[in-house]
XYZ file of C-alpha atoms in Angstrom:
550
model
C -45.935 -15.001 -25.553
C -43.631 -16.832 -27.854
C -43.191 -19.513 -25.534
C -46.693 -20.013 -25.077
C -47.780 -19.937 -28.533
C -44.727 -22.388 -29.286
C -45.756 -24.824 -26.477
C -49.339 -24.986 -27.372
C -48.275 -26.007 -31.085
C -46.202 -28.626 -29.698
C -48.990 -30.093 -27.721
C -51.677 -29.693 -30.217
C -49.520 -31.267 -32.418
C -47.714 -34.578 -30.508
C -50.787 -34.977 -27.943
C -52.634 -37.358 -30.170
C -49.883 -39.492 -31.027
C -49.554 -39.618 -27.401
C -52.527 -40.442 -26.712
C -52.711 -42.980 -29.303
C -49.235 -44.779 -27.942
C -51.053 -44.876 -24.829
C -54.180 -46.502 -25.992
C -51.853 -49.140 -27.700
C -51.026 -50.219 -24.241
C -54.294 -49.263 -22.190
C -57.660 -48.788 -24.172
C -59.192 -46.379 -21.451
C -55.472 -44.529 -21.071
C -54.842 -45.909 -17.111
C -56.818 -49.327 -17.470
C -58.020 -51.735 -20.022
C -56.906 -54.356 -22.736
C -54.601 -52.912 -25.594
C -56.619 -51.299 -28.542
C -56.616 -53.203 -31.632
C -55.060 -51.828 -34.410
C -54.093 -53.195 -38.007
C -49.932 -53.145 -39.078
C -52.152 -50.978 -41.779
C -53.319 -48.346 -39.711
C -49.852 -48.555 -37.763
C -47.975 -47.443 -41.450
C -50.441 -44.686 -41.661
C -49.927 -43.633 -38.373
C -46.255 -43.822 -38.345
C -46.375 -41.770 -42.135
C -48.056 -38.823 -40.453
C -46.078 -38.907 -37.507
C -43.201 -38.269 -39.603
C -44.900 -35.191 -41.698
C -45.737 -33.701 -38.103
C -42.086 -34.012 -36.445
C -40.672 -32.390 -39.651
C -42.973 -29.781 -39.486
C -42.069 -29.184 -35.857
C -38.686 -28.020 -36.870
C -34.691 -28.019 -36.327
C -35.106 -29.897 -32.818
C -37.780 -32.419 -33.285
C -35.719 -33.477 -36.734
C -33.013 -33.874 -34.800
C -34.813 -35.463 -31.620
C -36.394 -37.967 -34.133
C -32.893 -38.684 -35.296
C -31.938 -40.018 -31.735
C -35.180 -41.652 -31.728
C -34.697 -43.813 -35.115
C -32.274 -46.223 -33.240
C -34.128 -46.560 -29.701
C -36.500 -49.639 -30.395
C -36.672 -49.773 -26.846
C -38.653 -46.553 -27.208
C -40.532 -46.881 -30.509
C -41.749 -50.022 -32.246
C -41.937 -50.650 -35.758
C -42.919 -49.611 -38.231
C -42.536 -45.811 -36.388
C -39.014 -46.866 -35.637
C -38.150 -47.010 -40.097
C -40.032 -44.227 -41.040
C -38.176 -42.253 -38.574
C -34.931 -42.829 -39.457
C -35.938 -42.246 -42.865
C -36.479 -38.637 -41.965
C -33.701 -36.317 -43.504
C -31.873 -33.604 -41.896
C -33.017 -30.958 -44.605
C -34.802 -28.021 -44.538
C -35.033 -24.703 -47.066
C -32.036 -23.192 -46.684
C -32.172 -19.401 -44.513
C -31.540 -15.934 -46.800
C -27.932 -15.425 -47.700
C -28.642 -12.361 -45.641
C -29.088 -13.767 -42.345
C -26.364 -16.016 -42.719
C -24.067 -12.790 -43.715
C -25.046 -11.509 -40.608
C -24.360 -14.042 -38.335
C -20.519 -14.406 -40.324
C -19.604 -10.713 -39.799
C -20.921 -10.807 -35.654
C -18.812 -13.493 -35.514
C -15.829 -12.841 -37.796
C -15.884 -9.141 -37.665
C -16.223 -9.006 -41.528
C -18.311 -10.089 -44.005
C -17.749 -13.433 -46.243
C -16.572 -11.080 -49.310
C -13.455 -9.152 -47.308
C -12.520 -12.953 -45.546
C -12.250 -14.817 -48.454
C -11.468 -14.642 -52.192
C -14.794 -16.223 -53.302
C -17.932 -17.339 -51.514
C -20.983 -18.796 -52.802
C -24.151 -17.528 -51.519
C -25.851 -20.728 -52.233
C -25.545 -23.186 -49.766
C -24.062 -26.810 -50.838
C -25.985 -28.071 -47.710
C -28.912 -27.372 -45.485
C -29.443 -29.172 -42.160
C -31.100 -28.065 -39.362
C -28.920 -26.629 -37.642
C -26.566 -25.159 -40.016
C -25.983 -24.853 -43.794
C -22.522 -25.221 -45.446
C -21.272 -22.776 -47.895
C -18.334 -23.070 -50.585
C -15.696 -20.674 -50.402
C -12.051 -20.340 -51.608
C -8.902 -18.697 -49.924
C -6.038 -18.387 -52.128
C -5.618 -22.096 -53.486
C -7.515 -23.570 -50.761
C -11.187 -24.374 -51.578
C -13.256 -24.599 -47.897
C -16.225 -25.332 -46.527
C -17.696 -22.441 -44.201
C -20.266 -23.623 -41.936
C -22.686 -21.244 -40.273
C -25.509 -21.937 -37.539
C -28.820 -21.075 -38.550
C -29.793 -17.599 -37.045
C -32.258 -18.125 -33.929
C -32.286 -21.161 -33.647
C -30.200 -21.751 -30.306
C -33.200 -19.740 -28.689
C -35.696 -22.189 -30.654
C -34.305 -25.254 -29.592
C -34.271 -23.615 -25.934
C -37.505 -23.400 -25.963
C -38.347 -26.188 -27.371
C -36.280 -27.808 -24.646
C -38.441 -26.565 -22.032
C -41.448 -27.164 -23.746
C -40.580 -30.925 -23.666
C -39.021 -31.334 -19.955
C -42.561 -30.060 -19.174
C -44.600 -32.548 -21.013
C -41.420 -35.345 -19.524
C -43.193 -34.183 -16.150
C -46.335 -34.697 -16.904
C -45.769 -38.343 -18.490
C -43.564 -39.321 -15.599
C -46.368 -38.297 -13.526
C -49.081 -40.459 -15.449
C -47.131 -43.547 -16.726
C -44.560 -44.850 -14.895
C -42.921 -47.386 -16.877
C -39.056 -48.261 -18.400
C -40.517 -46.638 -21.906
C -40.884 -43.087 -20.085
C -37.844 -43.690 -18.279
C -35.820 -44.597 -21.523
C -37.811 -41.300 -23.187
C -36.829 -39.133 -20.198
C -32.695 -40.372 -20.409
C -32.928 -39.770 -24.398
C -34.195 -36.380 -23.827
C -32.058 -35.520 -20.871
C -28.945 -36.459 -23.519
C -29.830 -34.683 -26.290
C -30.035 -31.512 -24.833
C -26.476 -31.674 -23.607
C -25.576 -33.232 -27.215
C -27.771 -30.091 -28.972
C -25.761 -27.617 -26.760
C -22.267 -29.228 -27.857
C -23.301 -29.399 -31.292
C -24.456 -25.772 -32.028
C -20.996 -24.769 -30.426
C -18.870 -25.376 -33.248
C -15.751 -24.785 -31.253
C -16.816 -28.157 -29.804
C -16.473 -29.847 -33.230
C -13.562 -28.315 -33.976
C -11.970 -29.867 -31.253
C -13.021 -33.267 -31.515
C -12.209 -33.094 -35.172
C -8.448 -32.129 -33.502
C -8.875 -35.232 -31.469
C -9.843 -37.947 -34.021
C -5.983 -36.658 -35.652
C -4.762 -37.465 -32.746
C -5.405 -40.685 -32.344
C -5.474 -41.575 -36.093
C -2.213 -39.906 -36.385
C -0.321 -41.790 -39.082
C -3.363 -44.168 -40.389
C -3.565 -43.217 -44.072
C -6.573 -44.972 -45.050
C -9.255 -43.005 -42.806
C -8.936 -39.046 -41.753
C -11.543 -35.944 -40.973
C -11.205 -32.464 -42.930
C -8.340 -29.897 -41.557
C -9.812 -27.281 -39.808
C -8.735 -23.899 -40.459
C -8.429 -22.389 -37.152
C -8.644 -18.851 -37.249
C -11.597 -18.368 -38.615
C -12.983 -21.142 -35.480
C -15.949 -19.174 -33.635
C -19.015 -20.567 -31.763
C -21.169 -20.226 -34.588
C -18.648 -20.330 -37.710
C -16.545 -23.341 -38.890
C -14.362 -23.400 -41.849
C -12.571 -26.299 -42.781
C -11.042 -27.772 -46.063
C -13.381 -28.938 -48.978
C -13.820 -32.289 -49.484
C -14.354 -34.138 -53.022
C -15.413 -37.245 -52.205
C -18.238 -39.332 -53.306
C -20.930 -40.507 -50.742
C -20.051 -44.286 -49.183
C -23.223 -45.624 -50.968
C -23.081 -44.142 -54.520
C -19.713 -45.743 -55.242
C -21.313 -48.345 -57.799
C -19.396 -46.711 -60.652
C -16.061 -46.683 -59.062
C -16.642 -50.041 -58.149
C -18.189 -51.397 -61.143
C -14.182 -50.137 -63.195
C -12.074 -51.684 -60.094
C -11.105 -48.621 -58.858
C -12.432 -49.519 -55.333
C -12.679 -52.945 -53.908
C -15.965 -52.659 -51.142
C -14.648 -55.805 -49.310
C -11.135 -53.531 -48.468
C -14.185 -50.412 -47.896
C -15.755 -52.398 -45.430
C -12.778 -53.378 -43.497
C -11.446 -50.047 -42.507
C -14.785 -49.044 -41.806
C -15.726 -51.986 -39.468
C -12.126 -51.503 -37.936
C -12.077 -47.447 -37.406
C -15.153 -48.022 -35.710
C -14.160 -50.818 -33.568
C -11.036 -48.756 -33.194
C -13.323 -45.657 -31.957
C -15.655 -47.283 -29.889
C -13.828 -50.186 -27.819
C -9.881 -48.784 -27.931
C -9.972 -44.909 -27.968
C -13.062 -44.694 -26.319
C -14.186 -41.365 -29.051
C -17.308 -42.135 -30.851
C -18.321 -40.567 -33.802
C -21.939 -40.555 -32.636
C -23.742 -39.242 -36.020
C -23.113 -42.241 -38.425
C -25.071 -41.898 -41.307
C -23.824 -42.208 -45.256
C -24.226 -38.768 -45.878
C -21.457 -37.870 -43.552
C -18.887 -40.674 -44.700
C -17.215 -39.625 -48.358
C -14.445 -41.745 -50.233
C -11.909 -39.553 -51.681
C -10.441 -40.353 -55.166
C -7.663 -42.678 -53.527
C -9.779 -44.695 -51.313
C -9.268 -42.531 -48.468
C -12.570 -42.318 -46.113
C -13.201 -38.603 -44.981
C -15.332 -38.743 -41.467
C -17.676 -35.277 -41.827
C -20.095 -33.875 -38.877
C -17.815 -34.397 -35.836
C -20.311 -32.088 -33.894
C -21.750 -35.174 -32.241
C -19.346 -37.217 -30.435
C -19.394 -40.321 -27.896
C -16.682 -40.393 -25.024
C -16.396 -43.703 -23.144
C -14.113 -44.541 -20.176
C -11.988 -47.677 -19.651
C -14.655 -48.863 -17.530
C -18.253 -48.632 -19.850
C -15.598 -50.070 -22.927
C -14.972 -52.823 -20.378
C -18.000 -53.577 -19.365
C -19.486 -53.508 -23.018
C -16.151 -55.705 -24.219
C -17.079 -58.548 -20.920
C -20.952 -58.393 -22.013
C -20.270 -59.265 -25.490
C -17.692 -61.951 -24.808
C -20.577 -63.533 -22.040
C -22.740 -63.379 -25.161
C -20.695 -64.694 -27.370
C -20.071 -67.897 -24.953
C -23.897 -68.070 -24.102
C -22.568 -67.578 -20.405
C -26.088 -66.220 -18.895
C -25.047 -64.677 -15.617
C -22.131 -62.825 -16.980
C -24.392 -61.399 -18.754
C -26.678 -60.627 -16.826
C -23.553 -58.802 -14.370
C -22.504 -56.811 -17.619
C -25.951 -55.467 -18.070
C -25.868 -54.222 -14.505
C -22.126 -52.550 -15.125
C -24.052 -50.724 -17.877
C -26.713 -49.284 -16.572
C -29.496 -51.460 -18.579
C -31.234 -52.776 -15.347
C -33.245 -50.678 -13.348
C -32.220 -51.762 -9.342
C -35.983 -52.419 -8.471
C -36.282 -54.945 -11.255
C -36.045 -58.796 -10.035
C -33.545 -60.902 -11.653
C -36.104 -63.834 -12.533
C -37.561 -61.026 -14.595
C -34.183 -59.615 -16.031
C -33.011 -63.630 -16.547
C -36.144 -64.032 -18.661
C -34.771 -61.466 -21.319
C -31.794 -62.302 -21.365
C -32.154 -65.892 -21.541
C -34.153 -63.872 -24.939
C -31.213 -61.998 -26.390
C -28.970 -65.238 -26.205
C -32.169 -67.720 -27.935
C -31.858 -64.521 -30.337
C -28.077 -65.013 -31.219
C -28.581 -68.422 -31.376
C -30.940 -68.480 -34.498
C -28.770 -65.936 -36.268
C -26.228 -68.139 -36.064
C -28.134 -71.093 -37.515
C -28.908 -68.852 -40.724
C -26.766 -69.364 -43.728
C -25.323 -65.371 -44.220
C -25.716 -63.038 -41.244
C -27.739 -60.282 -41.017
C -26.429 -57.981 -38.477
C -29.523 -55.381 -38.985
C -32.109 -57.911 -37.888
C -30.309 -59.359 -35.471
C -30.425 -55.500 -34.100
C -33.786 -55.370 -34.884
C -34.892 -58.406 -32.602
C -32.671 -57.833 -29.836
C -33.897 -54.142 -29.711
C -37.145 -55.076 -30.000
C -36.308 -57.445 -26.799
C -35.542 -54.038 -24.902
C -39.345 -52.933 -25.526
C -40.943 -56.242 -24.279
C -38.830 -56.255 -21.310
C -38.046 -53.284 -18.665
C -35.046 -53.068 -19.995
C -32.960 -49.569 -20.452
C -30.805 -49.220 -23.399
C -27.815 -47.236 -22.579
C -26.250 -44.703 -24.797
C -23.017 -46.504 -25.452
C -25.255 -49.494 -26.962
C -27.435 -47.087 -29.105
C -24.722 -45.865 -30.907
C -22.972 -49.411 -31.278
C -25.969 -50.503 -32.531
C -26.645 -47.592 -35.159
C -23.184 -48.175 -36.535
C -23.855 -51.930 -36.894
C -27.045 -50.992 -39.217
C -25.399 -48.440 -40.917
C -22.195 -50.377 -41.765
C -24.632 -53.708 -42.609
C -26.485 -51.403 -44.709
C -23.567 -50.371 -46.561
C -22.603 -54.102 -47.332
C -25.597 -55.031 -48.614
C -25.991 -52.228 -50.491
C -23.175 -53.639 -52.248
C -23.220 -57.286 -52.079
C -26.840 -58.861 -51.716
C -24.683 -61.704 -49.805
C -22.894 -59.749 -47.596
C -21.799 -61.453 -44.562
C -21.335 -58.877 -41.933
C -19.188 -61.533 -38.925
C -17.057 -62.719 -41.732
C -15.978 -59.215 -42.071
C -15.602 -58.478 -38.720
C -13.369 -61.824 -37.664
C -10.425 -60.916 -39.483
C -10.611 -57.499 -38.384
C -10.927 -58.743 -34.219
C -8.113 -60.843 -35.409
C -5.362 -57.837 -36.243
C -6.996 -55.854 -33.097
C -6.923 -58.720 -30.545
C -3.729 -56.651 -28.940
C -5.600 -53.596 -29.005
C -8.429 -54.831 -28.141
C -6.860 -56.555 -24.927
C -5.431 -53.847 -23.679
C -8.642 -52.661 -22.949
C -9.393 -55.636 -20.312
C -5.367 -55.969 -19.695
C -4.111 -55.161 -16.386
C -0.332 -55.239 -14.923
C 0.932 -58.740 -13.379
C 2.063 -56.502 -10.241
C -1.824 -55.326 -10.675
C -3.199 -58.574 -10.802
C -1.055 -60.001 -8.178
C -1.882 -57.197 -5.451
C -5.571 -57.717 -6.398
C -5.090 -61.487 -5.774
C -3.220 -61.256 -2.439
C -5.595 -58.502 -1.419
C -8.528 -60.673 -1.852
C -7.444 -63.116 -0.183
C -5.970 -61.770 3.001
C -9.639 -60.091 3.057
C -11.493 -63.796 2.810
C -9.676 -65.167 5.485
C -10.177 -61.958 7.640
C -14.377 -62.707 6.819
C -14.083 -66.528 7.604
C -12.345 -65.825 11.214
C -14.802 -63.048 11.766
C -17.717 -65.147 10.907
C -16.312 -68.100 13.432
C -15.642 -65.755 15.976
C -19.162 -64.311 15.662
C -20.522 -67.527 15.602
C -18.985 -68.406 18.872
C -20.147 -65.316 20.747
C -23.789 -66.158 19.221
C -23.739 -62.681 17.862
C -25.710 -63.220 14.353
C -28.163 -61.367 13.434
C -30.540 -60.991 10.778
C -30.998 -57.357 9.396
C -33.161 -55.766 6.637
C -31.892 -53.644 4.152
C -33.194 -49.995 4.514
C -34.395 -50.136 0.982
C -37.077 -52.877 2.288
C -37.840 -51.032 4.980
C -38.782 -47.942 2.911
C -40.526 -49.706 0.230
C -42.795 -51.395 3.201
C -43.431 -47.939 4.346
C -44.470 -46.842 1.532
C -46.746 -49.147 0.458
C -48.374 -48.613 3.956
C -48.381 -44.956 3.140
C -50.446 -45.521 -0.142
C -52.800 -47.863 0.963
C -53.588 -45.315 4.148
C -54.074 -42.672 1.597
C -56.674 -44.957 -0.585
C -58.339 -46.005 2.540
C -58.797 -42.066 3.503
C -59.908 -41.142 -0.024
C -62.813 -43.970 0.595
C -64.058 -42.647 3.928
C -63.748 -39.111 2.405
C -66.625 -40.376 -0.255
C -68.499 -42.198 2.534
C -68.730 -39.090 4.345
C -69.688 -36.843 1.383
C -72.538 -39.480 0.896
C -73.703 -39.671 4.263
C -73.620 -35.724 4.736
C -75.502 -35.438 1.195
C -78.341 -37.626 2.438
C -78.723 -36.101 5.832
C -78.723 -32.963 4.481
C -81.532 -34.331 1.664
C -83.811 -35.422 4.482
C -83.357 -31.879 6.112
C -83.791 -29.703 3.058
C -85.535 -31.961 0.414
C -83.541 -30.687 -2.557
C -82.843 -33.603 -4.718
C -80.458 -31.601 -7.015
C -77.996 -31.646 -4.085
C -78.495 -34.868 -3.301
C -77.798 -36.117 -6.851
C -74.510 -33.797 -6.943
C -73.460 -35.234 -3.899
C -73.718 -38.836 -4.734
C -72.158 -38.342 -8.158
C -69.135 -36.784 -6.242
C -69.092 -40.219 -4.238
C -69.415 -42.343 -7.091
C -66.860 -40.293 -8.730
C -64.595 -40.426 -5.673
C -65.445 -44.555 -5.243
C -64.426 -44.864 -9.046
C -61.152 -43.170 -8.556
C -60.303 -44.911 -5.745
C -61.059 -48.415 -7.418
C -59.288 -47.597 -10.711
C -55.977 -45.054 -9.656
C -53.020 -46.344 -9.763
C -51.218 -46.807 -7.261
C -48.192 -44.686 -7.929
C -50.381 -41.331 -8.910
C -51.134 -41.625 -4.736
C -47.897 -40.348 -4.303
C -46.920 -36.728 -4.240
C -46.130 -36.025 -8.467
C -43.990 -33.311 -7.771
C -40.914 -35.650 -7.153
C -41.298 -36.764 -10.526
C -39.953 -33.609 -11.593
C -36.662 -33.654 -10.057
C -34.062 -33.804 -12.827
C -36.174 -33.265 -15.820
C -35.564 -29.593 -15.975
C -33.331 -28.557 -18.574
C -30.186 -25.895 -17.366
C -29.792 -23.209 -17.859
């Protein structure tokens, strides 16, 4: 019963934003010109969206997190006003969270520790932090919010079943991109309400930062480590954009700040391949000494050699306005959909790069609108924005943001030139591969070419050529038999229902069956006319994939 009263809140409460999306596109929902709507009525819309998501609870505040930095998803101004939505809600009794401390410690807070405050420092959706001290160690105890793992389970559900009904209706690369997002968060939700899981990519980041003084992530205190408990060392820091006082006596130069920061994440994303995937200022503190303290490791982004290569070609094709590399690197990263042309794909891209260009022409950088316009390329075109690029991308913003915030003139490339500079080695190794490598690959190559050439004359003498179709064509042709057969049957199916109707009228002179039975024609001549093509098909294979495990 829960379920159901959960789902039809959900519904009653999202349908007619979807429905107004939808008539953005196509007035009458599957046909028609766009409806016209003021930027105006846009803000208001976008205003009230955010009121209803937060009122939706720990998942949808979350979700809508994801959300804020997928402009190939939502436009603006929805795209703002979302990532202006905060991850707090009213903290939960000191009671429940007791509870949940002793299941999972085996004691309560006031035999584990010497002091613990029952008032939480934080509240986020997921979890609320609590102060507590242990001998001379002051820590930060955070506990997952009671119930809500079977909340966010079933609010899981609840949205893999409206996924299925939008793939069903409107196939385009907006549902697809909504249907990846979704399938990723619930995998990221999972890892992040397990907070062994950030314990041990907190353990991780040490690793590889291991002797870098200038950036580092709390100590964890291990034994007290359980799926729903984490207690690590208390920070005192101050937030990376209320510094303005520190700054403002010398004690902190923001031009050294925004160095390590644009180099730790370079470090993260392109050399160690570990992303710290929830980058927001809230979670980045500056300690008395300068030091940066990462917080919130329950999100992370693993990359392998080959997605950091790919994403390290792409930008260097970018960079050197070389189109088809390009175009190759967006393939290697999953941003093309196979049944997309490559006129069509050529036409974005030859976007993105007319894009670069004009930031280039402008006086001081601005790396946030140049994120803004190439994202907003991704929702013109049917193109897919991969996870690796979202959270590149919300870094970019955030670590722009912090500049500005700063210095009105910030200029984000100058910043990041000198730090490419001292990485280039780093950096290289990334694309690097042996000489003995390199020379095998060469030799291999070659030995294979000249096997093709001699193969090809050899063929040629024998007159063996052929021409042959790829299987792919040959299904798609099918197919598009298969649909047309099916429109042509539902047709005659209304022809017939017309045809009986009037014979029967003649026979029994009962004109309310004859009107039914023409309306049902009409309505079957209509459908036929106006349904798309895809909704032919059988919708149940739209569903593959989209449920969530369990």
């Amino acid at each position: 019963m829960r379920r159901w009263r959960r789902g039809f809140v959900i519904i009653a409460r999202l349908a007619p934003y979807i429905l107004a999306f939808v008539r953005d596109r196509r007035r009458w929902l599957l046909f028609g010109d766009p409806a016209r709507r003021t930027p105006a009525h846009h803000a208001r819309r976008a205003e009230a969206l955010v009121r209803t998501i937060a009122g939706l609870g720990p998942t949808f505040i979350k979700l809508a997190q994801v959300f804020a930095a997928r402009a190939d998803i939502l436009p603006e101004p929805y795209l703002s006003r979302v990532g202006e939505l905060q991850d707090r809600v009213p903290p939960d009794p000191y009671e429940d969270i007791e509870r949940v401390i002793v299941a999972e410690l085996g004691r309560p807070p006031a035999e584990l520790f010497d002091a613990f405050e029952a008032e939480p420092v934080a509240a986020a959706s997921l979890g609320q932090v609590h102060r507590a001290r242990l001998g001379s160690d002051e820590l930060a105890v955070k506990v997952l919010r009671p119930g809500v793992e079977e909340l966010v389970a079933v609010d899981l559900e609840i949205s893999f079943r409206l996924l299925f009904l939008l793939n069903v209706l409107f196939r385009n690369h907006h549902v697809r991109a909504l249907t990846n997002v979704i399938r990723e968060f619930s995998v990221r939700v999972r890892e992040e309400m397990d907070f062994r899981s950030e314990a041990a990519n907190i353990d991780r980041f040490h690793r590889y930062f291991t002797g870098e003084r200038r950036v580092r992530a709390p100590a964890v205190h291990a034994q007290f480590t359980r799926r729903r408990v984490l207690v690590m060392e208390w920070i005192d820091g101050d937030r990376v954009d209320r510094l303005e006082p520190r700054i403002d006596k010398g004690d902190l130069d923001p031009r050294v700040l925004m160095a390590t920061l644009v180099e730790t994440y370079l470090r993260m994303m392109l050399v160690d391949g570990f992303l710290h995937a929830d980058p927001h200022a809230g979670n980045i503190l500056v300690e008395a000494d300068g030091t940066i303290v990462f917080l919130d490791w329950g999100m992370v982004l693993q990359l392998d050699r080959s997605a950091r290569d790919a994403m390290l070609r792409t930008a260097l094709a970018l960079g050197r306005n070389d189109l088809d590399g390009m175009i190759n690197g967006m393939h290697a990263l999953g941003m093309i959909d196979p049944a997309i042309s490559r006129s069509e794909i050529r036409d974005a891209a030859v976007e993105i790069l007319e894009i670069v260009e004009r930031m280039r022409e402008l006086g001081v950088q601005r790396a946030q609108r140049l994120v803004h316009e190439i994202m907003d390329t991704f929702y013109t075109w049917p193109l897919i924005l991969p996870r690796e690029l979202v959270y590149f991308f919300r870094a970019a913003v955030l670590l722009e943001g912090i500049g500005i915030h700063y210095d009105a003139a910030f200029d984000g490339l100058a910043t990041v030139r000198p730090v490419i500079r001292r990485m280039r080695g780093d950096l290289l190794q990334v694309t690097a591969r042996a000489p003995r490598e390199i020379a095998l690959g060469v030799v291999d190559e070659v030995r294979t070419g000249f096997a093709a050439i001699r193969d090809v004359i050899a063929r040629a003498e024998r007159e063996e050529f052929r021409v042959r179709i790829h299987p792919r064509d040959v299904l798609h042709g099918q197919r598009f038999i298969l649909l047309q057969v099916r429109r042509i049957l539902l047709s005659l199916f209304a022809v017939t229902i017309a045809l009986i109707t009037s014979i029967t009228f003649i026979t029994l002179r009962n004109y309310w069956l004859l009107v039914a039975g023409l309306v049902i024609a009409l309505i079957m001549f209509v459908i036929v006319l106006f349904l798309p093509t895809h909704l032919l098909e059988n919708p149940l294979r739209h569903a593959r994939g989209l449920r969530p495990e369990r």
